[in-house]
Coordinates of C-alpha atoms and ligand atoms in Angstrom, one line a residue:
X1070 CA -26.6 -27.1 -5.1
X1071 CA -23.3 -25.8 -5.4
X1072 CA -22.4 -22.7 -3.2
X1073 CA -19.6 -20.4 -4.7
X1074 CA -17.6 -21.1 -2.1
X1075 CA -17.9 -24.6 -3.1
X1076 CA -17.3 -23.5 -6.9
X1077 CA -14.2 -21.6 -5.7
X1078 CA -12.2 -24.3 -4.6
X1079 CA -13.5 -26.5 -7.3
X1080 CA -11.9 -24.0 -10.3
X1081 CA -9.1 -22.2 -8.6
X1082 CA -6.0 -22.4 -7.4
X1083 CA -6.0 -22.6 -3.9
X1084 CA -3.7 -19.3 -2.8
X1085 CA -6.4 -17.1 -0.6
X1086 CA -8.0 -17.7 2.6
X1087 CA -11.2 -16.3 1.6
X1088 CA -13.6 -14.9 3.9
X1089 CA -17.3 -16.8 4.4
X1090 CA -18.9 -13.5 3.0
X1091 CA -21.0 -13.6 0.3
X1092 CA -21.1 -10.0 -0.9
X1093 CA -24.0 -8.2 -3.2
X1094 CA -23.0 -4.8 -2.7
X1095 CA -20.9 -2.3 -1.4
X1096 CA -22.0 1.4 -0.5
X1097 CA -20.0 4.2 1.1
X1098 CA -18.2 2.1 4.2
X1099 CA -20.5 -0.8 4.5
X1100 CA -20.5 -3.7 2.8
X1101 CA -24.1 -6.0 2.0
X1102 CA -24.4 -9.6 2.2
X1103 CA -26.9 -11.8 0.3
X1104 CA -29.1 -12.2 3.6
X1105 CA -28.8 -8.3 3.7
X1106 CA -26.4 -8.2 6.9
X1107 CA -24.1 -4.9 6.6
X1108 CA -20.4 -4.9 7.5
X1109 CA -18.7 -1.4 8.1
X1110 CA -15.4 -2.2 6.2
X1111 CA -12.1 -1.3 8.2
X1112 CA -10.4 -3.4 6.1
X1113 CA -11.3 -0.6 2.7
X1114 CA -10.7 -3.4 -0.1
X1115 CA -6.7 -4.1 1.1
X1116 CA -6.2 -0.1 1.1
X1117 CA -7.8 0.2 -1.8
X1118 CA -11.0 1.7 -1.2
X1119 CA -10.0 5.4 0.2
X1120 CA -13.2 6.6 -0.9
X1121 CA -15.4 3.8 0.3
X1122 CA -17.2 1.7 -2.1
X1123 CA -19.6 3.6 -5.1
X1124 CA -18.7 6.9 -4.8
X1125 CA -20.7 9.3 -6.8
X1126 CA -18.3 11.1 -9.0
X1127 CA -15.8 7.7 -9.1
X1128 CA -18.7 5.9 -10.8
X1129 CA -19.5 8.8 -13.2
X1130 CA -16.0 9.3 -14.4
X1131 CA -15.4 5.6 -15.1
X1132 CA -19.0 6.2 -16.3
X1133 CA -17.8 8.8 -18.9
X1134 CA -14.3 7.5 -19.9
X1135 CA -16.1 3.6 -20.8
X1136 CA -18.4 5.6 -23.2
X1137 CA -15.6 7.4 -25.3
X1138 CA -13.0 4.7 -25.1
X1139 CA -12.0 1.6 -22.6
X1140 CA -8.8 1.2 -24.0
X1141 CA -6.3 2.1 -26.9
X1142 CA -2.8 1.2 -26.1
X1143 CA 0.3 3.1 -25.5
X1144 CA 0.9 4.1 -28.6
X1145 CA -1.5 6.9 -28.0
X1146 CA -1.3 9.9 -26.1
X1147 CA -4.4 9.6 -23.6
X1148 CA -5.8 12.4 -22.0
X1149 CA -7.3 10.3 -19.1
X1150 CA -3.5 9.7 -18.6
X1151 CA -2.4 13.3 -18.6
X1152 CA -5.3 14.7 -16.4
X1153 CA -4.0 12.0 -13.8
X1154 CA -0.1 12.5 -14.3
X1155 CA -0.6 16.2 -13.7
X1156 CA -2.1 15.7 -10.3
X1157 CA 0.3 13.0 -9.4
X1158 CA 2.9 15.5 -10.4
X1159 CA 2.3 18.5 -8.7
X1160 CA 0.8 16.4 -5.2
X1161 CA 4.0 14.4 -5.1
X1162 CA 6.8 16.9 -6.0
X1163 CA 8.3 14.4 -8.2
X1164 CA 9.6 15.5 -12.0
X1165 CA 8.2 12.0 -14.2
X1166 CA 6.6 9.1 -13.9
X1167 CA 5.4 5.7 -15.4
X1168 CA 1.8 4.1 -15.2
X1169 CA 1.6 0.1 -14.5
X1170 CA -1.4 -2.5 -13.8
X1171 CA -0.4 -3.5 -10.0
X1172 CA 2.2 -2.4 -6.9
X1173 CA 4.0 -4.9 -7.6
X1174 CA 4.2 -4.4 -11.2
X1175 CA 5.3 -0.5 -10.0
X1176 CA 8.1 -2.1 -7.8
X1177 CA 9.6 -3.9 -11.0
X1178 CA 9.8 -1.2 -12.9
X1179 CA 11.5 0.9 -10.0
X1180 CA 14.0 -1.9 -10.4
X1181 CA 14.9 -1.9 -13.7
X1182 CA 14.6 2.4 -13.5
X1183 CA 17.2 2.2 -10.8
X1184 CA 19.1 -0.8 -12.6
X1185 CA 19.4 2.0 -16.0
X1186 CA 20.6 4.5 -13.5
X1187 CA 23.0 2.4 -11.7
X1188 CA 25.0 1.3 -15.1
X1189 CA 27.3 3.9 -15.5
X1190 CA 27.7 4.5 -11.7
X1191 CA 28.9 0.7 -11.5
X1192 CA 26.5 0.3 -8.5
X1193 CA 24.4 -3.1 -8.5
X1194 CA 23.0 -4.2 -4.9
X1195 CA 19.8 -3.3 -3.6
X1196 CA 18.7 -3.7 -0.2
X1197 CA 14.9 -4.8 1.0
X1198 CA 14.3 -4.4 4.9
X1199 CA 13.1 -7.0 7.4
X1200 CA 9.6 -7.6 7.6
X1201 CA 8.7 -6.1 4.4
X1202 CA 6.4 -6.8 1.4
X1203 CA 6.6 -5.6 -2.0
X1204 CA 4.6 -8.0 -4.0
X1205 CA 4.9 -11.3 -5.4
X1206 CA 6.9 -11.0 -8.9
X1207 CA 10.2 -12.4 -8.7
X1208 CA 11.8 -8.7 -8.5
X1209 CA 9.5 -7.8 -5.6
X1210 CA 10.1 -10.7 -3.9
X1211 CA 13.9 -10.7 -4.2
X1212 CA 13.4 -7.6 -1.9
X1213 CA 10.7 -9.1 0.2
X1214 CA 12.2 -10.5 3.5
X1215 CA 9.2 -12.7 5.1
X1216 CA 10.0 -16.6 4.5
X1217 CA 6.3 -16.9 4.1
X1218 CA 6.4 -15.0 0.8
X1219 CA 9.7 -15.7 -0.2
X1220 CA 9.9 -19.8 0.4
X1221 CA 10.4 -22.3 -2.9
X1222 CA 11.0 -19.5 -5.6
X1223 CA 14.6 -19.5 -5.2
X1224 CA 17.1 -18.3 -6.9
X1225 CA 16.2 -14.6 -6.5
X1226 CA 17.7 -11.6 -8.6
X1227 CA 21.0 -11.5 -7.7
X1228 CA 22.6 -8.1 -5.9
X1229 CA 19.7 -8.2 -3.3
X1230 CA 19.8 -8.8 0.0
X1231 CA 18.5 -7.7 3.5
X1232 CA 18.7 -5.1 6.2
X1233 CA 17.4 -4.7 9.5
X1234 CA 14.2 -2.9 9.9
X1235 CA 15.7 0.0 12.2
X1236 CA 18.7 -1.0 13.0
X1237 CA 21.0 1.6 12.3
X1238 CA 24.7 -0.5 12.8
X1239 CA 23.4 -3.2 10.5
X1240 CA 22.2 -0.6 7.7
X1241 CA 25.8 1.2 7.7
X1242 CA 27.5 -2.3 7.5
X1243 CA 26.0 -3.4 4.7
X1244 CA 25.7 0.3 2.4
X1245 CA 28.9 1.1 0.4
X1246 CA 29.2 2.6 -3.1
X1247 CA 28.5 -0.3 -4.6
X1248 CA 25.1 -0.3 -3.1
X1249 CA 22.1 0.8 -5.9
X1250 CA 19.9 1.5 -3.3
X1251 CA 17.9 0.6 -0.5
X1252 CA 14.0 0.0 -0.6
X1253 CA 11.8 0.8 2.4
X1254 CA 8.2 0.8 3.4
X1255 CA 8.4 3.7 5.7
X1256 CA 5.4 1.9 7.7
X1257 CA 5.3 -1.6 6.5
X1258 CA 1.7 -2.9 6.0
X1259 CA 1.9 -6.3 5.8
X1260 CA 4.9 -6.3 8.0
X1261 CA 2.7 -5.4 11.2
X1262 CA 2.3 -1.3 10.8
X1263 CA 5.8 -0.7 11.8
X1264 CA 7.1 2.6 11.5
X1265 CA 11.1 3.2 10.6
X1266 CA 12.5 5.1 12.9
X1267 CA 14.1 8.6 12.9
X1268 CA 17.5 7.7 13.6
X1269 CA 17.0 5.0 11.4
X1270 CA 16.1 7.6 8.5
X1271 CA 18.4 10.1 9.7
X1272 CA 21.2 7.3 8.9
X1273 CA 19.4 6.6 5.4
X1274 CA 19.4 10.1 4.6
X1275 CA 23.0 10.3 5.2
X1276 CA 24.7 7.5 3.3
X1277 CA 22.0 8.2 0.3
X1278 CA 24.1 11.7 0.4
X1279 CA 27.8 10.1 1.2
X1280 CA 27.3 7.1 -1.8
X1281 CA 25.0 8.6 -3.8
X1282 CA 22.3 5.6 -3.5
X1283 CA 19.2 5.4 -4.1
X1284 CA 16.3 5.4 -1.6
X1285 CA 12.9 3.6 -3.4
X1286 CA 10.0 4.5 -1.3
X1287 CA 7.2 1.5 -1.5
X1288 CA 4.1 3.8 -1.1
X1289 CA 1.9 1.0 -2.3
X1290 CA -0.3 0.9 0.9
X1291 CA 0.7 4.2 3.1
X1292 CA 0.5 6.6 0.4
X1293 CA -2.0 8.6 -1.4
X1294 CA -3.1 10.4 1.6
X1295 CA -3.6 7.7 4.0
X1296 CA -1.5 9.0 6.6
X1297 CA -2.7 12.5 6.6
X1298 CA 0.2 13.3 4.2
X1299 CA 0.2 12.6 0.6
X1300 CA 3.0 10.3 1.0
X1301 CA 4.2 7.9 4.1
X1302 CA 7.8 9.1 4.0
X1303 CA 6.9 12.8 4.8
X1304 CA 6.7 11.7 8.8
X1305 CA 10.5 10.9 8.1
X1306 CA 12.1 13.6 6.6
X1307 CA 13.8 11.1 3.9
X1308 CA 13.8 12.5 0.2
X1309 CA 13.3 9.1 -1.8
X1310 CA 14.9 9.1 -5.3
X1311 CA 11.7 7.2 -6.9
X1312 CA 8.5 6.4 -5.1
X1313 CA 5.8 3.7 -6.5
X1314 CA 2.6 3.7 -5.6
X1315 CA -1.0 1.5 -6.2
X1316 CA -3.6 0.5 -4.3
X1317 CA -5.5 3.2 -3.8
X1318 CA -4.6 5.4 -6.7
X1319 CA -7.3 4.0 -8.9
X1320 CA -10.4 4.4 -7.2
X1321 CA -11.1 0.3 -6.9
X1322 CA -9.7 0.0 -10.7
X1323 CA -6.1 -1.7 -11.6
X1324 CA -3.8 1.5 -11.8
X1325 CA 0.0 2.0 -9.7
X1326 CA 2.7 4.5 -10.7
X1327 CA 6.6 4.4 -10.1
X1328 CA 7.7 8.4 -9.7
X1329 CA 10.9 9.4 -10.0
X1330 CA 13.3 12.9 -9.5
X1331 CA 15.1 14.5 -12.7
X1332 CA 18.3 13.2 -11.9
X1333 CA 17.2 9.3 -12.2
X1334 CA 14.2 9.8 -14.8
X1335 CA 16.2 10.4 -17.7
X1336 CA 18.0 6.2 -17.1
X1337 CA 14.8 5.6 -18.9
X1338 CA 14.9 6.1 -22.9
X1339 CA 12.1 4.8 -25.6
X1340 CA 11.9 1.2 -25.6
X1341 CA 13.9 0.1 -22.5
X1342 CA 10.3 -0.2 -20.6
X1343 CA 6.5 -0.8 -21.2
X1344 CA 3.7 -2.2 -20.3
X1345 CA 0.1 -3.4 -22.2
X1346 CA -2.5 -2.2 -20.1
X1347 CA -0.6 -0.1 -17.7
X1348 CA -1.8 3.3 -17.4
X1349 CA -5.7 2.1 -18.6
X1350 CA -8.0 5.3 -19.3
X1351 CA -10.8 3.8 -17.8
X1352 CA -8.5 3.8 -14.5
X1353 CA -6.8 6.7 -15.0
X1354 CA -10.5 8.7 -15.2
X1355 CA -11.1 6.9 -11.8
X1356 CA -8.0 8.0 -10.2
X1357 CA -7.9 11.3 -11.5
X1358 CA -11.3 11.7 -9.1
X1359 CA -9.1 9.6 -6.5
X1360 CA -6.5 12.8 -6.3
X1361 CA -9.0 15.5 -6.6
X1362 CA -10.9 14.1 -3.5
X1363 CA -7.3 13.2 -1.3
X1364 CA -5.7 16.5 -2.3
X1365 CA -8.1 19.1 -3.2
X1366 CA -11.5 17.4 -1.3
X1367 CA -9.4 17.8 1.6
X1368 CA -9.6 13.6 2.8
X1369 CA -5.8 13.6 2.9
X1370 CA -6.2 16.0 6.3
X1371 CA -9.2 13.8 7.1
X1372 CA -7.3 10.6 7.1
X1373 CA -5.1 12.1 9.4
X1374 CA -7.8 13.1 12.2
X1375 CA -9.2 9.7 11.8
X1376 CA -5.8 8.3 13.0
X1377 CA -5.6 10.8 16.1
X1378 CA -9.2 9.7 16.7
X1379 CA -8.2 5.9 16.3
X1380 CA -4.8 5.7 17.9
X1381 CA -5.9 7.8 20.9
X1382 CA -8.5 5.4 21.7
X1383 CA -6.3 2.5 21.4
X1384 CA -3.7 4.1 23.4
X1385 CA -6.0 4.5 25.8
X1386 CA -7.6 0.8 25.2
X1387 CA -3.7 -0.2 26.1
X1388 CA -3.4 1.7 29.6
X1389 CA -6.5 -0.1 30.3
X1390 CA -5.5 -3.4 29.1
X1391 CA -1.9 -3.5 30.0
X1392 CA -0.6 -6.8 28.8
X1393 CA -3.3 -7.7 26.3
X1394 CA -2.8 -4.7 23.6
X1395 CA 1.4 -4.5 23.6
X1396 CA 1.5 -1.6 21.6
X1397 CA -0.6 0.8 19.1
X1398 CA 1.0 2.2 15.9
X1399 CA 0.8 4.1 12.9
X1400 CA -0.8 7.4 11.0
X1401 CA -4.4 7.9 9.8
X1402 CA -6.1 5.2 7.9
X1403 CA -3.3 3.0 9.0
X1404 CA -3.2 1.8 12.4
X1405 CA -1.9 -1.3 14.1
X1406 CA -2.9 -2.9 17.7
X1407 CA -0.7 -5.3 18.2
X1408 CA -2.0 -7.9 20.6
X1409 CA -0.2 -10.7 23.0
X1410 CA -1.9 -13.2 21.8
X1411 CA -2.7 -14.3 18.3
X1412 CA -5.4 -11.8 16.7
X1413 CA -7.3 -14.0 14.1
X1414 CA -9.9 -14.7 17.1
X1415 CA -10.9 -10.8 17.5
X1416 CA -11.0 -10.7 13.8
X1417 CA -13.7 -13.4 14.0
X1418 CA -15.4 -12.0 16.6
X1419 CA -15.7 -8.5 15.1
X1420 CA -16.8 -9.9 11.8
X1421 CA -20.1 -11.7 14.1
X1422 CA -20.5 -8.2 15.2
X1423 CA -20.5 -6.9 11.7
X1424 CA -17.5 -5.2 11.3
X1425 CA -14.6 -6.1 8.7
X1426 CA -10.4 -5.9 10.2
X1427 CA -7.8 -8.1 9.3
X1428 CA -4.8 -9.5 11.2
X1429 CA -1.1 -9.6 10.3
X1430 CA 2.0 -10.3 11.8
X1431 CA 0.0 -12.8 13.7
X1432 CA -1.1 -10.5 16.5
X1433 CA -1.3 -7.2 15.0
X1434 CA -5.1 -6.0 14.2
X1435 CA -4.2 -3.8 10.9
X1436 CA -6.9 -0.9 10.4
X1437 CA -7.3 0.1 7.0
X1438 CA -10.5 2.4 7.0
X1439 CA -11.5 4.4 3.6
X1440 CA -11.5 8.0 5.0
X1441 CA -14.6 8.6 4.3
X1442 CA -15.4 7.1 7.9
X1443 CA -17.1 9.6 10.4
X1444 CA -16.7 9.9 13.8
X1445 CA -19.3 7.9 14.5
X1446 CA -18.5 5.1 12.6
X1447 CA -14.5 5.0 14.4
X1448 CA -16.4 5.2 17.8
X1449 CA -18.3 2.3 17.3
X1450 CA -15.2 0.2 16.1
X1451 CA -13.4 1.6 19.1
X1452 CA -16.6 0.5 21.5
X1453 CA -16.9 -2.9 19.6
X1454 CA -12.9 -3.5 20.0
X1455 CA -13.2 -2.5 23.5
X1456 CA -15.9 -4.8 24.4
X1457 CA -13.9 -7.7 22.6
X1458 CA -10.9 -7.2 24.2
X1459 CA -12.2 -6.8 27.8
X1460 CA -11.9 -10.0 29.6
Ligands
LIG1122 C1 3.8 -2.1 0.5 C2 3.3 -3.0 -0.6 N1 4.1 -3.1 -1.7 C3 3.7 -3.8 -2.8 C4 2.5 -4.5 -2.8 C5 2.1 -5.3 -4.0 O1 1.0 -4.7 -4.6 P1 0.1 -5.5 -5.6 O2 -0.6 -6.6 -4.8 O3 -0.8 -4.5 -6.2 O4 1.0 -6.2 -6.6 C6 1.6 -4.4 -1.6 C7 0.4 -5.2 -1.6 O5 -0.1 -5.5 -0.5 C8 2.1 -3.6 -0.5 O6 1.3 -3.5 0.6

């Protein structure tokens, strides 16, 4: 008989590496297999799952929104879509935004938002960083930098190119007033948990004042509370122009926003933009409990006490271990160990031992915990990576 691992590479296309888990269920930060074994998820569903998996009042709000509608269209007015927008307003400081499906559907619509705005200003390039990943549309890939992402699907959007990750000479050779603006994962995710730098920022800041660029902030995986502050970028100082965020904003469902400040919102008028099932109710009523939880349950300041609690221990793990862990970064619920040597064998090894990571980068051990984790739980990932690590 057919397993559906066997049935997956029979239907689909071949682009994941999926894991050997066979999953039934998913409760708070463990995930079930179907011989019952339990794997405490570090991994949170890509940086989805902030809240860990069937959480009580998540469940009752989709609950609630599927029995009065699932879905009407944009041509409505939804209230699941205002009681959202209204958080995502006041927690972010920003003045409007738009509703999309995906992060990467988020970055395109930053693009053609900034593209409106940079008409009249006769500005046209936009700049992506080394090492970065904003998603797999052409538009986010014309700013994504990896070669792994990025190889075959030329031509890319012209007026895009590439700038150092923190290197300041390189960033003020390349920004002029022609320049649209420059795109940055403040700590890139897939990238290896990198963090820009304050000099690096501090230069940002200054030529987004001298030409009047843009700076788009790619919250996708470090915002929405996941570094102890609502957004990424507020360890930096820098004041983005629009921000997008995903991932974690719906609660598990299919929901990402692109925010933006007065000045730029108004490059959008009725009809230049939309989307089908961007902004979906039954997502929105799932998010909405998302926000509540990260900004007014208090998680946000959680996450961030999980990342002391983590990066301590791994700064520590690297006294011990000099040469084996090279270097521990990051914030909160988004920490990176990056190794010597290649990580995908510790990534195994922790999976035998019941406990889900993922590796990027190559050799950096990414930590995306839901921050919902206790003490407890962190301690016996730290203990578990401790033992793995120890020759
Ligand atoms: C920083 C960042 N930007 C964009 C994306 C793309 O988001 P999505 O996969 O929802 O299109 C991701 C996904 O990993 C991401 O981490």
């Amino acid at each position: 008989m057919s397993t559906i691992f066997d049935l997956e590479q029979k239907y689909f296309l071949q682009t994941y590496k999926r894991l050997s888990i066979d999953v039934v269920k998913g409760e708070g930060c463990y995930l079930y297999d179907r011989g019952g074994i339990q794997y405490l998820d570090f991994f949170g569903g890509l940086a989805v799952n902030a809240l860990g998996y069937g959480h009580a009042h998540i469940v009752e709000a989709i609950r609630q929104q599927t029995n009065q509608y699932i879905h009407l269209s944009n041509f409505f007015v939804q209230e699941p879509q205002i009681r959202l927008a209204e958080l995502l307003i006041n927690a972010s400081g920003y003045h409007k935004l738009f509703l999309t499906n995906s992060g990467t559907e988020a970055v395109e619509g930053a693009i053609k938002l900034a593209r409106k705005w940079g008409v009249k200003r006769q500005k046209k390039n936009l700049f992506g960083l080394s090492n970065s990943f904003h998603g797999r549309t052409m538009g986010a890939l014309s700013l994504t930098e990896r070669a792994k992402y990025r190889e075959g699907y030329e031509p890319f959007l012209p007026n895009t190119g590439h700038i150092r990750f923190n290197d300041v000479s390189d960033l003020q050779s390349k920004v002029d007033d022609k320049t649209l603006g420059v795109v940055i994962e403040v700590i890139q995710g897939e990238g290896g948990v990198n963090v820009a730098s304050r000099e690096f920022c501090e230069e940002l800041s200054s030529l987004q004042k001298k030409y009047g660029l843009l700076i788009i902030a790619d919250e996708i995986q470090c915002g929405i509370g996941r570094t102890g502050t609502f957004f990424g970028f507020q360890h930096t100082g820098l004041r983005p122009d629009i921000v997008v965020v995903a991932k974690a904003l719906g609660g598990g469902l299919p929901l990402g926003a692109v925010l933006a400040t007065q000045e730029v919102s108004s490059a959008f008028t009725f009809g230049v933009h939309g989307t089908t099932f961007g902004g979906n109710p039954v997502a929105c009523a799932a998010g909405t409990m998302v926000l509540q939880e990260v900004v007014e349950g208090g998680l946000m300041q959680r996450a961030g006490k999980i990342g002391d609690r983590l990066i301590s221990a791994f700064r520590g793990l690297q006294k011990e271990l000099t040469g084996a862990v090279t270097d521990v970064r990051g914030f909160g619920c988004m920490v990176g160990v990056q190794l010597s040597k290649d990580g995908q064998p510790v990534v195994d090894e922790l999976q035998r031992r019941g406990i889900l990571i993922n590796c990027t980068n190559a050799n950096v051990l990414r930590f995306l915990p839901p921050y919902i984790v206790s003490d407890e739980q962190c301690d016996r990932v730290i203990a578990e990576l401790t033992s793995v690590l120890k020759p």
